[in-house]
């Protein structure tokens, strides 16, 4: 009789909800996944996307980032794997084998989590709630999209799957919508968007300080001067299709660039300081070549 009681009691323990691991809706929920990813650049707000596909014979999925939805080439953006029972996502950046935990649905109020958009600083869980039966975890860390950082069951971080790689002053990504096999399965509820598109009357503009650039329009040479820049700065020139044309790290606050190789057209200059400051300017190039 005693043995029978022990077996029955063990069965009760195994079946009790206290001893059953949580099972969450997966983020990596199909073999053909994509997210619309809004990001902020000198031209303004841009809608890009990521494609996510399984790697054969592996637990990982490859990620490819497109600067714009149409007309831009894909950029390999690393790989990702998921633990559904624990509601966790691990991300590996390109040219790295080191995993980063980027998403965790087991967090509770006041728990800390590394703010991957601001490395070296933690954020804390402000609230945990459900929407339509799906778990949301909200942090005390803002985004530039008029809402805090959130983890969303089935959709991932509202900052996107590759937020630890492109987040910050250079990109500021936001996961707008998720698709499985080209079918919409998640849409944001953010005032900057109408469904999966930008709200054309949104008043939340991307603010960039003016950079002293001359001459502009320019032909062969371009001088950049910004007083008070941090000690180390990265200069980018980007074309209208989002392609990076020029990149240079400098500690000078005045620099003259040879732009003879650039074709005529509109470009965007961006300078990112090591203190996360951002400077930007539209460039007009009248090429002599």
Tab-separated table of C-alpha atoms in Angstrom:
chain	number	residue	atom	x	y	z
A	1	UNK	CA	0.000	0.000	0.000
A	2	UNK	CA	2.792	2.378	0.867
A	3	UNK	CA	4.484	1.832	-2.493
A	4	UNK	CA	1.190	2.469	-4.284
A	5	UNK	CA	0.741	5.732	-2.385
A	6	UNK	CA	4.230	6.917	-3.291
A	7	UNK	CA	3.671	6.200	-6.968
A	8	UNK	CA	0.378	8.068	-6.931
A	9	UNK	CA	1.887	11.029	-5.103
A	10	UNK	CA	4.777	11.171	-7.577
A	11	UNK	CA	2.292	11.186	-10.421
A	12	UNK	CA	0.476	14.112	-8.836
A	13	UNK	CA	3.744	16.027	-8.535
A	14	UNK	CA	4.644	15.397	-12.151
A	15	UNK	CA	1.242	16.524	-13.371
A	16	UNK	CA	0.990	19.555	-11.106
A	17	UNK	CA	1.347	22.941	-12.913
A	18	UNK	CA	4.082	23.820	-10.432
A	19	UNK	CA	6.270	21.099	-11.941
A	20	UNK	CA	5.470	21.609	-15.614
A	21	UNK	CA	7.733	23.960	-17.599
A	22	UNK	CA	6.039	26.874	-19.292
A	23	UNK	CA	5.444	26.448	-22.992
A	24	UNK	CA	5.476	29.711	-24.925
A	25	UNK	CA	4.399	30.585	-28.419
A	26	UNK	CA	7.604	30.347	-30.482
A	27	UNK	CA	9.224	33.364	-32.080
A	28	UNK	CA	10.962	31.188	-34.673
A	29	UNK	CA	7.612	29.725	-35.625
A	30	UNK	CA	8.066	28.735	-39.291
A	31	UNK	CA	10.719	27.963	-41.902
A	32	UNK	CA	10.021	31.170	-43.836
A	33	UNK	CA	9.920	34.157	-41.478
A	34	UNK	CA	10.285	37.882	-42.021
A	35	UNK	CA	9.884	41.055	-40.004
A	36	UNK	CA	9.405	44.608	-41.197
A	37	UNK	CA	12.046	46.639	-39.363
A	38	UNK	CA	11.725	50.414	-39.170
A	39	UNK	CA	14.958	52.316	-38.539
A	40	UNK	CA	16.124	55.912	-38.466
A	41	UNK	CA	18.727	57.377	-40.791
A	42	UNK	CA	19.694	60.742	-42.223
A	43	UNK	CA	17.008	60.553	-44.925
A	44	UNK	CA	14.488	60.077	-42.108
A	45	UNK	CA	12.554	56.991	-41.153
A	46	UNK	CA	13.148	53.982	-43.374
A	47	UNK	CA	11.301	50.663	-43.588
A	48	UNK	CA	13.651	47.726	-43.945
A	49	UNK	CA	13.198	44.045	-43.237
A	50	UNK	CA	14.871	40.873	-42.021
A	51	UNK	CA	14.446	37.351	-43.391
A	52	UNK	CA	14.949	34.425	-41.016
A	53	UNK	CA	15.424	30.862	-42.279
A	54	UNK	CA	16.502	27.598	-40.601
A	55	UNK	CA	20.000	26.221	-41.095
A	56	UNK	CA	19.767	22.604	-42.204
A	57	UNK	CA	20.989	20.187	-39.550
A	58	UNK	CA	21.248	22.927	-36.907
A	59	UNK	CA	19.176	24.538	-34.153
A	60	UNK	CA	20.080	27.949	-35.578
A	61	UNK	CA	18.284	30.192	-38.052
A	62	UNK	CA	20.193	32.524	-40.394
A	63	UNK	CA	19.211	36.210	-40.432
A	64	UNK	CA	19.518	38.548	-43.420
A	65	UNK	CA	18.939	42.302	-43.110
A	66	UNK	CA	17.686	44.571	-45.901
A	67	UNK	CA	18.247	48.303	-45.413
A	68	UNK	CA	15.060	48.997	-47.414
A	69	UNK	CA	12.140	46.713	-48.255
A	70	UNK	CA	12.801	47.007	-51.959
A	71	UNK	CA	15.941	47.699	-53.977
A	72	UNK	CA	18.613	46.926	-51.385
A	73	UNK	CA	20.923	43.930	-51.201
A	74	UNK	CA	20.751	41.552	-48.275
A	75	UNK	CA	23.350	41.763	-45.509
A	76	UNK	CA	24.167	38.700	-43.418
A	77	UNK	CA	23.150	39.608	-39.878
A	78	UNK	CA	24.111	36.551	-37.849
A	79	UNK	CA	22.152	33.595	-36.544
A	80	UNK	CA	19.668	32.878	-33.778
A	81	UNK	CA	18.272	29.927	-31.837
A	82	UNK	CA	15.341	29.502	-29.474
A	83	UNK	CA	14.427	27.618	-26.297
A	84	UNK	CA	10.630	27.495	-26.493
A	85	UNK	CA	10.124	25.954	-23.051
A	86	UNK	CA	12.076	28.781	-21.435
A	87	UNK	CA	10.971	31.532	-23.807
A	88	UNK	CA	14.557	32.503	-24.629
A	89	UNK	CA	16.406	33.606	-27.765
A	90	UNK	CA	20.179	33.521	-28.241
A	91	UNK	CA	21.780	35.602	-30.976
A	92	UNK	CA	25.224	35.259	-32.578
A	93	UNK	CA	26.541	38.320	-34.403
A	94	UNK	CA	28.281	38.003	-37.792
A	95	UNK	CA	31.928	36.879	-37.530
A	96	UNK	CA	31.355	35.684	-33.968
A	97	UNK	CA	30.604	32.386	-32.242
A	98	UNK	CA	29.647	33.988	-28.935
A	99	UNK	CA	25.955	33.813	-28.028
A	100	UNK	CA	24.036	36.710	-26.508
A	101	UNK	CA	20.771	36.231	-24.647
A	102	UNK	CA	18.523	38.811	-26.332
A	103	UNK	CA	15.068	37.722	-25.154
A	104	UNK	CA	13.720	36.047	-22.003
A	105	UNK	CA	10.054	35.518	-21.139
A	106	UNK	CA	10.857	34.088	-17.688
A	107	UNK	CA	11.707	37.526	-16.291
A	108	UNK	CA	9.546	39.006	-13.544
A	109	UNK	CA	9.021	42.538	-12.211
A	110	UNK	CA	12.262	44.213	-11.041
A	111	UNK	CA	14.482	41.625	-12.748
A	112	UNK	CA	17.443	43.130	-14.597
A	113	UNK	CA	18.502	42.476	-18.190
A	114	UNK	CA	21.400	43.839	-20.200
A	115	UNK	CA	20.285	46.782	-22.338
A	116	UNK	CA	21.803	45.584	-25.594
A	117	UNK	CA	21.144	48.964	-27.173
A	118	UNK	CA	23.332	50.611	-24.538
A	119	UNK	CA	26.054	48.058	-23.698
A	120	UNK	CA	27.277	48.095	-20.126
A	121	UNK	CA	23.952	49.234	-18.698
A	122	UNK	CA	21.116	47.140	-17.307
A	123	UNK	CA	17.417	47.787	-17.675
A	124	UNK	CA	14.761	46.474	-15.303
A	125	UNK	CA	11.375	44.870	-15.792
A	126	UNK	CA	8.697	47.455	-15.095
A	127	UNK	CA	5.607	45.305	-15.742
A	128	UNK	CA	4.475	41.892	-16.991
A	129	UNK	CA	1.052	41.447	-18.596
A	130	UNK	CA	-0.899	39.598	-21.273
A	131	UNK	CA	-2.505	40.771	-24.502
A	132	UNK	CA	-4.763	38.271	-26.296
A	133	UNK	CA	-3.260	35.477	-24.223
A	134	UNK	CA	0.341	36.360	-25.100
A	135	UNK	CA	2.908	37.484	-22.545
A	136	UNK	CA	4.436	40.971	-22.673
A	137	UNK	CA	7.425	42.088	-20.601
A	138	UNK	CA	7.967	45.838	-20.433
A	139	UNK	CA	11.202	47.504	-19.305
A	140	UNK	CA	12.117	50.881	-17.843
A	141	UNK	CA	14.187	51.657	-20.965
A	142	UNK	CA	12.831	53.926	-23.737
A	143	UNK	CA	13.111	53.602	-27.500
A	144	UNK	CA	12.953	56.396	-30.070
A	145	UNK	CA	9.536	55.087	-31.125
A	146	UNK	CA	7.482	56.495	-28.232
A	147	UNK	CA	7.308	53.239	-26.291
A	148	UNK	CA	9.606	51.333	-23.928
A	149	UNK	CA	11.570	48.231	-24.836
A	150	UNK	CA	9.263	45.203	-24.744
A	151	UNK	CA	9.562	41.445	-25.099
A	152	UNK	CA	6.504	40.029	-26.865
A	153	UNK	CA	5.614	36.341	-26.845
A	154	UNK	CA	5.548	34.997	-30.381
A	155	UNK	CA	7.018	38.175	-31.900
A	156	UNK	CA	10.335	38.709	-30.087
A	157	UNK	CA	11.785	42.035	-28.879
A	158	UNK	CA	10.012	45.148	-30.177
A	159	UNK	CA	13.521	46.346	-31.061
A	160	UNK	CA	13.953	43.428	-33.492
A	161	UNK	CA	15.981	40.231	-33.401
A	162	UNK	CA	19.276	41.952	-34.273
A	163	UNK	CA	18.937	44.898	-31.897
A	164	UNK	CA	22.221	44.110	-30.154
A	165	UNK	CA	24.033	44.477	-33.479
A	166	UNK	CA	22.460	47.544	-35.103
A	167	UNK	CA	20.749	49.253	-32.179
A	168	UNK	CA	21.703	52.741	-30.974
A	169	UNK	CA	22.331	56.036	-32.755
A	170	UNK	CA	23.111	54.370	-36.081
A	171	UNK	CA	19.896	52.439	-36.624
A	172	UNK	CA	17.304	52.519	-33.777
A	173	UNK	CA	15.392	49.486	-35.103
A	174	UNK	CA	11.739	48.725	-34.387
A	175	UNK	CA	9.922	45.472	-35.222
A	176	UNK	CA	6.802	46.666	-37.031
A	177	UNK	CA	5.224	43.419	-38.269
A	178	UNK	CA	5.987	39.695	-38.440
A	179	UNK	CA	5.141	37.347	-41.310
A	180	UNK	CA	5.072	33.549	-41.593
A	181	UNK	CA	5.221	32.317	-45.184
A	182	UNK	CA	4.283	35.877	-46.273
A	183	UNK	CA	1.168	35.841	-44.028
A	184	UNK	CA	0.892	38.590	-41.392
A	185	UNK	CA	0.876	37.113	-37.863
A	186	UNK	CA	1.845	40.136	-35.718
A	187	UNK	CA	1.370	43.885	-36.060
A	188	UNK	CA	2.511	46.650	-33.729
A	189	UNK	CA	0.223	48.961	-31.784
A	190	UNK	CA	2.377	52.071	-32.023
A	191	UNK	CA	1.128	55.593	-32.914
A	192	UNK	CA	3.994	56.060	-35.391
A	193	UNK	CA	2.482	53.422	-37.675
A	194	UNK	CA	-0.791	52.589	-39.358
A	195	UNK	CA	-0.764	48.808	-39.518
A	196	UNK	CA	2.572	47.859	-41.067
A	197	UNK	CA	3.339	51.257	-42.625
A	198	UNK	CA	4.527	54.601	-41.300
A	199	UNK	CA	1.839	57.037	-40.235
A	200	UNK	CA	2.415	59.950	-42.661
A	201	UNK	CA	1.166	62.487	-40.103
A	202	UNK	CA	3.324	61.239	-37.216
A	203	UNK	CA	4.981	64.134	-35.395
A	204	UNK	CA	7.856	62.140	-33.895
A	205	UNK	CA	10.631	63.373	-36.178
A	206	UNK	CA	14.212	62.138	-36.079
A	207	UNK	CA	16.247	65.036	-34.712
A	208	UNK	CA	19.842	65.462	-35.897
A	209	UNK	CA	22.182	68.314	-35.087
A	210	UNK	CA	23.549	70.265	-38.063
A	211	UNK	CA	27.049	69.534	-39.290
A	212	UNK	CA	29.265	72.208	-40.866
A	213	UNK	CA	30.047	70.801	-44.333
A	214	UNK	CA	31.514	72.818	-47.191
A	215	UNK	CA	31.241	73.262	-50.039
A	216	UNK	CA	27.778	71.785	-50.398
A	217	UNK	CA	27.059	71.133	-53.278
A	218	UNK	CA	30.566	69.716	-53.638
A	219	UNK	CA	32.565	68.492	-56.612
A	220	UNK	CA	35.967	66.972	-55.819
A	221	UNK	CA	36.690	67.794	-52.178
A	222	UNK	CA	34.571	68.039	-49.057
A	223	UNK	CA	35.528	69.545	-45.695
A	224	UNK	CA	33.766	68.539	-42.483
A	225	UNK	CA	34.119	70.611	-39.333
A	226	UNK	CA	32.255	70.136	-36.055
A	227	UNK	CA	33.553	71.854	-32.912
A	228	UNK	CA	33.400	69.878	-29.711
A	229	UNK	CA	33.244	66.383	-31.193
A	230	UNK	CA	34.248	63.496	-28.910
A	231	UNK	CA	37.787	62.127	-29.149
A	232	UNK	CA	36.871	59.275	-31.476
A	233	UNK	CA	34.320	59.518	-34.286
A	234	UNK	CA	33.159	57.394	-37.194
A	235	UNK	CA	32.232	59.112	-40.455
A	236	UNK	CA	29.784	57.476	-42.853
A	237	UNK	CA	28.642	58.491	-46.340
A	238	UNK	CA	25.509	56.636	-47.477
A	239	UNK	CA	23.775	56.798	-50.842
A	240	UNK	CA	20.005	57.146	-51.315
A	241	UNK	CA	19.644	53.357	-51.579
A	242	UNK	CA	21.160	52.852	-48.154
A	243	UNK	CA	24.509	51.575	-49.405
A	244	UNK	CA	27.528	52.513	-47.305
A	245	UNK	CA	29.911	54.367	-49.657
A	246	UNK	CA	32.563	55.599	-47.232
A	247	UNK	CA	33.533	54.899	-43.636
A	248	UNK	CA	36.423	56.300	-41.610
A	249	UNK	CA	37.333	56.478	-37.932
A	250	UNK	CA	39.025	59.740	-36.961
A	251	UNK	CA	39.994	61.734	-33.888
A	252	UNK	CA	40.117	65.054	-35.778
A	253	UNK	CA	37.257	67.548	-35.670
A	254	UNK	CA	38.151	68.775	-39.158
A	255	UNK	CA	38.623	66.480	-42.118
A	256	UNK	CA	38.928	66.990	-45.886
A	257	UNK	CA	37.661	64.137	-48.055
A	258	UNK	CA	38.511	63.340	-51.660
A	259	UNK	CA	35.122	62.630	-53.267
A	260	UNK	CA	36.227	62.571	-56.915
A	261	UNK	CA	35.200	58.924	-57.208
A	262	UNK	CA	31.566	59.616	-56.248
A	263	UNK	CA	28.910	59.945	-58.924
A	264	UNK	CA	26.657	62.999	-59.029
A	265	UNK	CA	23.639	62.769	-56.770
A	266	UNK	CA	22.347	63.072	-53.222
A	267	UNK	CA	24.191	61.424	-50.343
A	268	UNK	CA	23.915	61.464	-46.577
A	269	UNK	CA	26.772	62.195	-44.212
A	270	UNK	CA	26.642	60.773	-40.718
A	271	UNK	CA	29.125	61.173	-37.886
A	272	UNK	CA	28.738	59.021	-34.787
A	273	UNK	CA	30.725	59.994	-31.712
A	274	UNK	CA	31.970	57.497	-29.163
A	275	UNK	CA	29.687	59.211	-26.637
A	276	UNK	CA	26.638	58.158	-28.735
A	277	UNK	CA	26.189	61.676	-30.154
A	278	UNK	CA	24.963	61.874	-33.749
A	279	UNK	CA	25.605	64.566	-36.356
A	280	UNK	CA	24.196	64.518	-39.857
A	281	UNK	CA	23.919	66.414	-43.131
A	282	UNK	CA	22.527	65.856	-46.606
A	283	UNK	CA	25.196	66.115	-49.325
A	284	UNK	CA	24.808	67.115	-52.963
A	285	UNK	CA	27.631	65.918	-55.200
A	286	UNK	CA	28.215	67.415	-58.655
A	287	UNK	CA	30.890	65.058	-59.910
A	288	UNK	CA	33.593	66.229	-62.323
A	289	UNK	CA	34.327	62.721	-63.595
